[in-house]
Amino acid sequence: MKSLVIYYSFSGNTRLIAKSVAQTLNADIEELKPIKPLNADGAGYVMWGLRQLVSQSKPPLTPLERNPMEYDLIVLGTPVWSYTVTPPIRTFLSDNRIIDKNVALFCCHGGNYGKTFENMEKSLQGNKIVSIADFYDLLKHDSDVNIKKAVEWAKTILNSEKDL
């Protein structure tokens, strides 16, 4: 099964999980990058993020190197901002009509993932969601445990491929 891991990472948490999953699945990997980098820190980061979410911002992204429709399995990863997906993931889901694919979803969060998976699934109707996983604040707490969890999660996806 030809697999692609697509992710957005602001602080590195999601990137670490995406790379671990891609390596385990022997998948191609694609990082979503806004044309205008999302720069903020401290309290400014929180306020900036809230404005982006409230306005339902969809920042333009650099062109993808790979066509997701050429893959059998798409693994999509996002940080959680205010209990939902980040604006770059929102842009990707809006700009790319993903249909009739097996999709696995993951998120990285510092507390509660809220409606992240629910919102992603709404945007991915017409696909089979094969698995979901969340990872807690791995760069600050138990990164080794979370990487091991990511590898094990990816192995369950590999083991279920025969049923896909």
CSV table of N, CA and C in Angstrom, one decimal:
chain,number,residue,atom,x,y,z
A,1,MET,N,0.8,-1.2,0.0
A,1,MET,CA,0.0,0.0,0.0
A,1,MET,C,0.9,1.2,0.0
A,2,LYS,N,0.7,2.1,-0.9
A,2,LYS,CA,1.4,3.4,-1.1
A,2,LYS,C,0.9,4.4,0.0
A,3,SER,N,1.7,4.9,0.8
A,3,SER,CA,1.3,5.7,1.9
A,3,SER,C,2.0,7.1,1.9
A,4,LEU,N,1.3,8.1,2.4
A,4,LEU,CA,1.8,9.5,2.5
A,4,LEU,C,1.4,10.1,3.8
A,5,VAL,N,2.4,10.6,4.5
A,5,VAL,CA,2.1,11.3,5.8
A,5,VAL,C,2.2,12.8,5.5
A,6,ILE,N,1.1,13.5,5.8
A,6,ILE,CA,1.0,14.9,5.6
A,6,ILE,C,0.8,15.6,7.0
A,7,TYR,N,1.5,16.6,7.2
A,7,TYR,CA,1.4,17.2,8.6
A,7,TYR,C,1.8,18.7,8.5
A,8,TYR,N,1.3,19.4,9.6
A,8,TYR,CA,1.8,20.8,9.9
A,8,TYR,C,2.3,20.7,11.3
A,9,SER,N,3.4,21.4,11.5
A,9,SER,CA,4.0,21.5,12.8
A,9,SER,C,4.5,22.9,13.1
A,10,PHE,N,4.1,23.4,14.2
A,10,PHE,CA,4.5,24.8,14.6
A,10,PHE,C,5.7,24.7,15.5
A,11,SER,N,5.7,23.8,16.5
A,11,SER,CA,6.8,23.8,17.5
A,11,SER,C,7.7,22.6,17.4
A,12,GLY,N,7.3,21.6,16.5
A,12,GLY,CA,8.2,20.4,16.4
A,12,GLY,C,7.5,19.1,16.9
A,13,ASN,N,6.5,19.2,17.7
A,13,ASN,CA,5.9,18.0,18.2
A,13,ASN,C,5.3,17.2,17.1
A,14,THR,N,4.5,17.8,16.3
A,14,THR,CA,3.8,17.0,15.2
A,14,THR,C,4.9,16.5,14.2
A,15,ARG,N,5.9,17.3,13.9
A,15,ARG,CA,7.0,16.8,13.0
A,15,ARG,C,7.6,15.5,13.5
A,16,LEU,N,7.9,15.5,14.8
A,16,LEU,CA,8.5,14.3,15.4
A,16,LEU,C,7.7,13.1,15.2
A,17,ILE,N,6.4,13.2,15.5
A,17,ILE,CA,5.5,12.1,15.3
A,17,ILE,C,5.3,11.7,13.9
A,18,ALA,N,5.2,12.7,13.0
A,18,ALA,CA,5.0,12.4,11.6
A,18,ALA,C,6.2,11.7,11.0
A,19,LYS,N,7.4,12.0,11.4
A,19,LYS,CA,8.6,11.3,10.9
A,19,LYS,C,8.7,9.9,11.4
A,20,SER,N,8.3,9.7,12.7
A,20,SER,CA,8.3,8.3,13.3
A,20,SER,C,7.3,7.5,12.5
A,21,VAL,N,6.1,8.0,12.3
A,21,VAL,CA,5.1,7.2,11.6
A,21,VAL,C,5.5,7.0,10.1
A,22,ALA,N,6.0,8.0,9.5
A,22,ALA,CA,6.4,7.8,8.1
A,22,ALA,C,7.5,6.7,8.0
A,23,GLN,N,8.5,6.7,8.9
A,23,GLN,CA,9.5,5.7,8.8
A,23,GLN,C,9.0,4.3,9.1
A,24,THR,N,8.1,4.2,10.0
A,24,THR,CA,7.5,2.9,10.3
A,24,THR,C,6.7,2.4,9.1
A,25,LEU,N,5.9,3.2,8.5
A,25,LEU,CA,5.1,2.8,7.4
A,25,LEU,C,5.8,2.8,6.0
A,26,ASN,N,7.1,3.2,6.1
A,26,ASN,CA,7.9,3.3,4.8
A,26,ASN,C,7.1,4.2,3.8
A,27,ALA,N,6.6,5.3,4.4
A,27,ALA,CA,5.8,6.3,3.6
A,27,ALA,C,6.5,7.5,3.2
A,28,ASP,N,6.0,8.1,2.1
A,28,ASP,CA,6.5,9.4,1.8
A,28,ASP,C,6.0,10.4,2.8
A,29,ILE,N,6.6,11.6,2.9
A,29,ILE,CA,6.2,12.6,3.9
A,29,ILE,C,6.1,14.0,3.2
A,30,GLU,N,5.1,14.7,3.7
A,30,GLU,CA,4.9,16.1,3.1
A,30,GLU,C,4.6,17.0,4.3
A,31,GLU,N,5.4,18.0,4.5
A,31,GLU,CA,5.1,19.0,5.5
A,31,GLU,C,4.4,20.2,4.9
A,32,LEU,N,3.3,20.6,5.5
A,32,LEU,CA,2.6,21.8,5.0
A,32,LEU,C,3.3,23.0,5.5
A,33,LYS,N,3.5,24.0,4.6
A,33,LYS,CA,4.2,25.2,4.9
A,33,LYS,C,3.4,26.4,4.4
A,34,PRO,N,3.0,27.3,5.3
A,34,PRO,CA,2.4,28.5,4.8
A,34,PRO,C,3.3,29.3,4.0
A,35,ILE,N,2.8,30.0,3.0
A,35,ILE,CA,3.7,30.9,2.2
A,35,ILE,C,4.3,32.0,3.1
A,36,LYS,N,3.4,32.5,3.9
A,36,LYS,CA,3.9,33.5,4.9
A,36,LYS,C,4.0,32.8,6.2
A,37,PRO,N,5.2,32.6,6.7
A,37,PRO,CA,5.4,31.8,7.9
A,37,PRO,C,4.6,32.4,9.1
A,38,LEU,N,4.0,31.5,9.9
A,38,LEU,CA,3.2,31.8,11.0
A,38,LEU,C,4.2,32.1,12.2
A,39,ASN,N,4.4,33.4,12.4
A,39,ASN,CA,5.4,33.8,13.4
A,39,ASN,C,4.7,34.4,14.6
A,40,ALA,N,4.9,33.9,15.8
A,40,ALA,CA,4.4,34.5,17.0
A,40,ALA,C,5.1,33.8,18.2
A,41,ASP,N,5.1,34.4,19.4
A,41,ASP,CA,5.6,33.7,20.5
A,41,ASP,C,4.9,34.2,21.8
A,42,GLY,N,5.1,33.5,22.9
A,42,GLY,CA,4.5,33.9,24.1
A,42,GLY,C,3.0,34.2,24.0
A,43,ALA,N,2.6,35.2,24.7
A,43,ALA,CA,1.2,35.6,24.7
A,43,ALA,C,0.7,36.1,23.3
A,44,GLY,N,1.6,36.6,22.5
A,44,GLY,CA,1.3,37.0,21.2
A,44,GLY,C,0.9,35.8,20.3
A,45,TYR,N,1.6,34.6,20.6
A,45,TYR,CA,1.2,33.4,19.9
A,45,TYR,C,-0.2,33.0,20.2
A,46,VAL,N,-0.6,33.0,21.5
A,46,VAL,CA,-1.9,32.6,21.9
A,46,VAL,C,-3.0,33.6,21.2
A,47,MET,N,-2.7,34.9,21.3
A,47,MET,CA,-3.7,35.8,20.7
A,47,MET,C,-3.7,35.7,19.2
A,48,TRP,N,-2.6,35.5,18.5
A,48,TRP,CA,-2.5,35.3,17.1
A,48,TRP,C,-3.3,34.1,16.7
A,49,GLY,N,-3.0,33.0,17.4
A,49,GLY,CA,-3.7,31.7,17.1
A,49,GLY,C,-5.2,31.8,17.3
A,50,LEU,N,-5.7,32.5,18.3
A,50,LEU,CA,-7.1,32.7,18.5
A,50,LEU,C,-7.7,33.5,17.4
A,51,ARG,N,-7.0,34.5,17.0
A,51,ARG,CA,-7.6,35.3,15.8
A,51,ARG,C,-7.7,34.4,14.6
A,52,GLN,N,-6.7,33.6,14.3
A,52,GLN,CA,-6.7,32.7,13.2
A,52,GLN,C,-7.9,31.8,13.2
A,53,LEU,N,-8.1,31.2,14.4
A,53,LEU,CA,-9.2,30.2,14.5
A,53,LEU,C,-10.6,30.9,14.5
A,54,VAL,N,-10.7,32.0,15.1
A,54,VAL,CA,-12.0,32.7,15.1
A,54,VAL,C,-12.4,33.1,13.7
A,55,SER,N,-11.4,33.6,13.0
A,55,SER,CA,-11.6,34.1,11.6
A,55,SER,C,-11.7,33.0,10.6
A,56,GLN,N,-11.5,31.7,11.1
A,56,GLN,CA,-11.4,30.6,10.2
A,56,GLN,C,-10.4,30.8,9.1
A,57,SER,N,-9.3,31.3,9.4
A,57,SER,CA,-8.2,31.6,8.5
A,57,SER,C,-7.8,30.4,7.7
A,58,LYS,N,-7.5,30.6,6.5
A,58,LYS,CA,-6.9,29.6,5.6
A,58,LYS,C,-5.7,30.1,4.9
A,59,PRO,N,-4.6,30.1,5.6
A,59,PRO,CA,-3.4,30.7,5.0
A,59,PRO,C,-2.9,30.0,3.7
A,60,PRO,N,-2.5,30.7,2.7
A,60,PRO,CA,-2.0,30.0,1.5
A,60,PRO,C,-0.8,29.2,1.8
A,61,LEU,N,-0.7,28.0,1.2
A,61,LEU,CA,0.4,27.1,1.5
A,61,LEU,C,1.3,27.0,0.2
A,62,THR,N,2.6,26.7,0.5
A,62,THR,CA,3.5,26.4,-0.6
A,62,THR,C,2.9,25.2,-1.4
A,63,PRO,N,3.2,25.1,-2.7
A,63,PRO,CA,2.7,23.9,-3.4
A,63,PRO,C,3.2,22.6,-2.8
A,64,LEU,N,2.4,21.6,-2.9
A,64,LEU,CA,2.8,20.2,-2.4
A,64,LEU,C,3.7,19.6,-3.4
A,65,GLU,N,4.6,18.8,-2.9
A,65,GLU,CA,5.6,18.1,-3.8
A,65,GLU,C,4.9,16.8,-4.4
A,66,ARG,N,3.9,16.3,-3.6
A,66,ARG,CA,3.3,15.0,-4.0
A,66,ARG,C,1.8,15.2,-4.1
A,67,ASN,N,1.2,14.4,-5.0
A,67,ASN,CA,-0.3,14.4,-5.2
A,67,ASN,C,-0.9,13.4,-4.2
A,68,PRO,N,-1.6,13.8,-3.2
A,68,PRO,CA,-2.2,12.9,-2.3
A,68,PRO,C,-3.1,11.9,-2.9
A,69,MET,N,-3.7,12.2,-4.0
A,69,MET,CA,-4.6,11.2,-4.7
A,69,MET,C,-3.9,10.1,-5.3
A,70,GLU,N,-2.6,10.1,-5.4
A,70,GLU,CA,-1.8,9.0,-5.9
A,70,GLU,C,-1.5,8.0,-4.8
A,71,TYR,N,-2.0,8.1,-3.6
A,71,TYR,CA,-1.7,7.3,-2.5
A,71,TYR,C,-2.9,6.5,-2.1
A,72,ASP,N,-2.7,5.3,-1.5
A,72,ASP,CA,-3.7,4.5,-1.0
A,72,ASP,C,-4.1,4.9,0.4
A,73,LEU,N,-3.1,5.2,1.2
A,73,LEU,CA,-3.3,5.6,2.6
A,73,LEU,C,-2.7,7.0,2.8
A,74,ILE,N,-3.5,7.9,3.4
A,74,ILE,CA,-3.0,9.2,3.8
A,74,ILE,C,-3.1,9.3,5.3
A,75,VAL,N,-2.0,9.7,5.9
A,75,VAL,CA,-1.9,9.9,7.4
A,75,VAL,C,-1.8,11.4,7.5
A,76,LEU,N,-2.7,12.0,8.3
A,76,LEU,CA,-2.8,13.5,8.4
A,76,LEU,C,-2.6,13.9,9.9
A,77,GLY,N,-1.6,14.7,10.1
A,77,GLY,CA,-1.3,15.1,11.5
A,77,GLY,C,-1.3,16.6,11.7
A,78,THR,N,-1.8,17.1,12.9
A,78,THR,CA,-1.9,18.5,13.2
A,78,THR,C,-1.7,18.7,14.7
A,79,PRO,N,-1.1,19.9,15.0
A,79,PRO,CA,-1.2,20.3,16.4
A,79,PRO,C,-2.6,20.7,16.7
A,80,VAL,N,-3.0,20.8,18.0
A,80,VAL,CA,-4.3,21.2,18.4
A,80,VAL,C,-4.2,22.7,18.9
A,81,TRP,N,-5.0,23.5,18.3
A,81,TRP,CA,-5.0,24.9,18.7
A,81,TRP,C,-6.5,25.2,19.1
A,82,SER,N,-6.7,25.6,20.3
A,82,SER,CA,-8.0,25.9,20.8
A,82,SER,C,-9.0,24.8,20.5
A,83,TYR,N,-8.6,23.6,20.7
A,83,TYR,CA,-9.4,22.4,20.6
A,83,TYR,C,-9.8,22.0,19.2
A,84,THR,N,-9.0,22.4,18.2
A,84,THR,CA,-9.3,22.0,16.8
A,84,THR,C,-8.0,22.1,16.0
A,85,VAL,N,-8.2,21.9,14.7
A,85,VAL,CA,-7.1,21.8,13.8
A,85,VAL,C,-6.5,23.2,13.5
A,86,THR,N,-5.2,23.2,13.1
A,86,THR,CA,-4.6,24.5,12.8
A,86,THR,C,-5.0,25.1,11.5
A,87,PRO,N,-4.9,26.4,11.2
A,87,PRO,CA,-5.2,27.0,10.0
A,87,PRO,C,-4.6,26.3,8.7
A,88,PRO,N,-3.3,25.9,8.8
A,88,PRO,CA,-2.7,25.3,7.6
A,88,PRO,C,-3.4,23.9,7.3
A,89,ILE,N,-3.8,23.2,8.3
A,89,ILE,CA,-4.5,21.9,8.0
A,89,ILE,C,-5.9,22.3,7.4
A,90,ARG,N,-6.5,23.3,7.9
A,90,ARG,CA,-7.8,23.8,7.3
A,90,ARG,C,-7.6,24.1,5.9
A,91,THR,N,-6.6,24.8,5.5
A,91,THR,CA,-6.3,25.2,4.1
A,91,THR,C,-6.1,23.9,3.3
A,92,PHE,N,-5.3,23.0,3.8
A,92,PHE,CA,-5.1,21.7,3.0
A,92,PHE,C,-6.4,21.0,2.8
A,93,LEU,N,-7.2,20.9,3.8
A,93,LEU,CA,-8.5,20.1,3.6
A,93,LEU,C,-9.4,20.9,2.7
A,94,SER,N,-9.4,22.2,2.7
A,94,SER,CA,-10.2,23.0,1.8
A,94,SER,C,-9.7,22.9,0.4
A,95,ASP,N,-8.4,23.0,0.2
A,95,ASP,CA,-7.9,23.1,-1.2
A,95,ASP,C,-7.7,21.7,-1.9
A,96,ASN,N,-7.7,20.6,-1.1
A,96,ASN,CA,-7.4,19.3,-1.7
A,96,ASN,C,-8.6,18.4,-1.5
A,97,ARG,N,-9.3,18.1,-2.5
A,97,ARG,CA,-10.4,17.2,-2.4
A,97,ARG,C,-9.9,15.7,-2.3
A,98,ILE,N,-9.9,15.2,-1.1
A,98,ILE,CA,-9.5,13.9,-0.8
A,98,ILE,C,-10.7,13.0,-0.8
A,99,ILE,N,-10.8,12.0,-1.6
A,99,ILE,CA,-12.0,11.1,-1.7
A,99,ILE,C,-11.6,9.7,-2.0
A,100,ASP,N,-12.3,8.8,-1.4
A,100,ASP,CA,-12.1,7.3,-1.6
A,100,ASP,C,-10.7,6.9,-1.2
A,101,LYS,N,-10.2,7.4,-0.1
A,101,LYS,CA,-8.9,7.0,0.5
A,101,LYS,C,-9.1,6.4,1.9
A,102,ASN,N,-8.1,5.6,2.2
A,102,ASN,CA,-8.0,5.2,3.6
A,102,ASN,C,-7.2,6.3,4.3
A,103,VAL,N,-7.7,6.8,5.4
A,103,VAL,CA,-7.1,8.0,6.1
A,103,VAL,C,-6.9,7.6,7.6
A,104,ALA,N,-5.7,7.9,8.1
A,104,ALA,CA,-5.4,7.8,9.5
A,104,ALA,C,-5.1,9.3,10.0
A,105,LEU,N,-5.6,9.6,11.2
A,105,LEU,CA,-5.5,10.9,11.7
A,105,LEU,C,-4.7,10.9,13.1
A,106,PHE,N,-3.9,11.9,13.3
A,106,PHE,CA,-3.3,12.1,14.6
A,106,PHE,C,-3.1,13.6,14.9
A,107,CYS,N,-3.1,13.8,16.2
A,107,CYS,CA,-2.8,15.2,16.7
A,107,CYS,C,-1.9,15.2,17.8
A,108,CYS,N,-1.3,16.4,18.0
A,108,CYS,CA,-0.4,16.6,19.2
A,108,CYS,C,-1.0,17.7,20.0
A,109,HIS,N,-1.1,17.6,21.3
A,109,HIS,CA,-1.8,18.6,22.1
A,109,HIS,C,-1.1,18.7,23.5
A,110,GLY,N,-1.5,19.8,24.1
A,110,GLY,CA,-0.9,20.1,25.4
A,110,GLY,C,-1.9,19.9,26.5
A,111,GLY,N,-3.1,19.4,26.2
A,111,GLY,CA,-4.1,19.2,27.2
A,111,GLY,C,-5.3,18.4,26.7
A,112,ASN,N,-6.1,18.9,25.8
A,112,ASN,CA,-7.3,18.3,25.3
A,112,ASN,C,-7.4,18.5,23.8
A,113,TYR,N,-7.7,17.5,23.1
A,113,TYR,CA,-7.8,17.6,21.7
A,113,TYR,C,-9.2,18.1,21.2
A,114,GLY,N,-10.1,18.2,22.1
A,114,GLY,CA,-11.4,18.8,21.8
A,114,GLY,C,-12.1,18.2,20.6
A,115,LYS,N,-12.4,19.0,19.6
A,115,LYS,CA,-13.1,18.5,18.4
A,115,LYS,C,-12.2,18.4,17.2
A,116,THR,N,-10.9,18.2,17.5
A,116,THR,CA,-10.0,18.1,16.4
A,116,THR,C,-10.3,17.0,15.4
A,117,PHE,N,-10.5,15.8,15.9
A,117,PHE,CA,-10.8,14.6,15.0
A,117,PHE,C,-12.2,14.8,14.4
A,118,GLU,N,-13.1,15.2,15.2
A,118,GLU,CA,-14.5,15.5,14.6
A,118,GLU,C,-14.5,16.4,13.4
A,119,ASN,N,-13.7,17.5,13.6
A,119,ASN,CA,-13.6,18.5,12.5
A,119,ASN,C,-12.9,18.0,11.3
A,120,MET,N,-11.8,17.2,11.5
A,120,MET,CA,-11.1,16.6,10.4
A,120,MET,C,-12.0,15.6,9.7
A,121,GLU,N,-12.7,14.8,10.4
A,121,GLU,CA,-13.6,13.8,9.8
A,121,GLU,C,-14.7,14.5,8.9
A,122,LYS,N,-15.2,15.6,9.4
A,122,LYS,CA,-16.2,16.3,8.6
A,122,LYS,C,-15.6,16.7,7.2
A,123,SER,N,-14.4,17.1,7.2
A,123,SER,CA,-13.8,17.6,6.0
A,123,SER,C,-13.3,16.4,5.1
A,124,LEU,N,-13.4,15.2,5.7
A,124,LEU,CA,-12.9,14.0,5.0
A,124,LEU,C,-14.0,13.0,4.7
A,125,GLN,N,-15.2,13.5,4.6
A,125,GLN,CA,-16.3,12.6,4.2
A,125,GLN,C,-16.1,12.0,2.9
A,126,GLY,N,-16.4,10.8,2.7
A,126,GLY,CA,-16.2,10.1,1.5
A,126,GLY,C,-14.9,9.3,1.5
A,127,ASN,N,-14.2,9.2,2.7
A,127,ASN,CA,-13.0,8.5,2.9
A,127,ASN,C,-13.3,7.5,4.1
A,128,LYS,N,-12.4,6.5,4.2
A,128,LYS,CA,-12.5,5.6,5.3
A,128,LYS,C,-11.5,6.0,6.4
A,129,ILE,N,-11.9,6.4,7.5
A,129,ILE,CA,-11.0,6.7,8.6
A,129,ILE,C,-10.6,5.4,9.3
A,130,VAL,N,-9.3,5.0,9.1
A,130,VAL,CA,-8.9,3.7,9.6
A,130,VAL,C,-8.4,3.7,11.0
A,131,SER,N,-7.9,4.9,11.5
A,131,SER,CA,-7.3,4.9,12.8
A,131,SER,C,-7.1,6.4,13.2
A,132,ILE,N,-7.2,6.6,14.5
A,132,ILE,CA,-6.8,7.9,15.1
A,132,ILE,C,-6.0,7.7,16.3
A,133,ALA,N,-5.1,8.7,16.6
A,133,ALA,CA,-4.3,8.7,17.7
A,133,ALA,C,-3.9,10.1,18.2
A,134,ASP,N,-3.8,10.3,19.5
A,134,ASP,CA,-3.4,11.6,19.9
A,134,ASP,C,-2.1,11.5,20.8
A,135,PHE,N,-1.3,12.5,20.8
A,135,PHE,CA,0.0,12.5,21.5
A,135,PHE,C,0.1,13.7,22.3
A,136,TYR,N,0.4,13.5,23.6
A,136,TYR,CA,0.4,14.6,24.6
A,136,TYR,C,1.8,15.3,24.7
A,137,ASP,N,1.9,16.5,24.4
A,137,ASP,CA,3.0,17.5,24.7
A,137,ASP,C,4.4,16.8,24.7
A,138,LEU,N,4.7,16.1,23.6
A,138,LEU,CA,5.9,15.2,23.7
A,138,LEU,C,7.2,15.8,23.9
A,139,LEU,N,7.4,17.1,23.4
A,139,LEU,CA,8.7,17.7,23.6
A,139,LEU,C,9.0,18.1,25.0
A,140,LYS,N,7.9,18.2,25.8
A,140,LYS,CA,8.0,18.6,27.2
A,140,LYS,C,7.9,17.4,28.1
A,141,HIS,N,7.1,16.4,27.7
A,141,HIS,CA,6.9,15.3,28.6
A,141,HIS,C,7.0,14.0,27.8
A,142,ASP,N,7.9,13.1,28.2
A,142,ASP,CA,7.9,11.7,27.7
A,142,ASP,C,8.0,11.6,26.2
A,143,SER,N,8.9,12.3,25.6
A,143,SER,CA,9.0,12.2,24.1
A,143,SER,C,9.3,10.8,23.7
A,144,ASP,N,10.1,10.0,24.4
A,144,ASP,CA,10.4,8.6,24.1
A,144,ASP,C,9.2,7.8,24.1
A,145,VAL,N,8.4,8.0,25.1
A,145,VAL,CA,7.1,7.2,25.3
A,145,VAL,C,6.2,7.5,24.1
A,146,ASN,N,6.1,8.8,23.7
A,146,ASN,CA,5.2,9.2,22.6
A,146,ASN,C,5.7,8.7,21.3
A,147,ILE,N,7.0,8.7,21.1
A,147,ILE,CA,7.6,8.2,19.8
A,147,ILE,C,7.3,6.7,19.8
A,148,LYS,N,7.5,6.0,20.9
A,148,LYS,CA,7.2,4.5,20.9
A,148,LYS,C,5.7,4.3,20.6
A,149,LYS,N,4.8,5.1,21.2
A,149,LYS,CA,3.4,5.1,20.9
A,149,LYS,C,3.1,5.3,19.4
A,150,ALA,N,3.8,6.2,18.8
A,150,ALA,CA,3.6,6.5,17.4
A,150,ALA,C,4.0,5.4,16.5
A,151,VAL,N,5.1,4.7,16.9
A,151,VAL,CA,5.6,3.6,16.1
A,151,VAL,C,4.6,2.4,16.3
A,152,GLU,N,4.2,2.2,17.5
A,152,GLU,CA,3.2,1.1,17.7
A,152,GLU,C,1.9,1.4,16.9
A,153,TRP,N,1.5,2.7,17.0
A,153,TRP,CA,0.2,3.0,16.2
A,153,TRP,C,0.4,2.8,14.7
A,154,ALA,N,1.5,3.2,14.2
A,154,ALA,CA,1.8,2.9,12.8
A,154,ALA,C,1.8,1.4,12.5
A,155,LYS,N,2.4,0.6,13.4
A,155,LYS,CA,2.4,-0.8,13.2
A,155,LYS,C,1.0,-1.4,13.1
A,156,THR,N,0.1,-0.8,13.9
A,156,THR,CA,-1.3,-1.3,13.9
A,156,THR,C,-1.9,-1.0,12.5
A,157,ILE,N,-1.6,0.2,12.0
A,157,ILE,CA,-2.1,0.5,10.6
A,157,ILE,C,-1.5,-0.5,9.6
A,158,LEU,N,-0.2,-0.8,9.7
A,158,LEU,CA,0.4,-1.7,8.8
A,158,LEU,C,-0.3,-3.1,8.9
A,159,ASN,N,-0.5,-3.5,10.1
A,159,ASN,CA,-1.2,-4.8,10.3
A,159,ASN,C,-2.6,-4.9,9.8
A,160,SER,N,-3.3,-3.7,9.8
A,160,SER,CA,-4.7,-3.7,9.3
A,160,SER,C,-4.8,-3.5,7.8
A,161,GLU,N,-3.6,-3.3,7.2
A,161,GLU,CA,-3.6,-3.0,5.7
A,161,GLU,C,-4.3,-4.1,4.9
A,162,LYS,N,-4.2,-5.4,5.4
A,162,LYS,CA,-4.8,-6.5,4.7
A,162,LYS,C,-6.3,-6.4,4.7
A,163,ASP,N,-6.9,-5.6,5.6
A,163,ASP,CA,-8.3,-5.4,5.7
A,163,ASP,C,-8.8,-4.2,5.0
A,164,LEU,N,-7.8,-3.3,4.5
A,164,LEU,CA,-8.2,-2.1,3.9
A,164,LEU,C,-8.5,-2.3,2.4
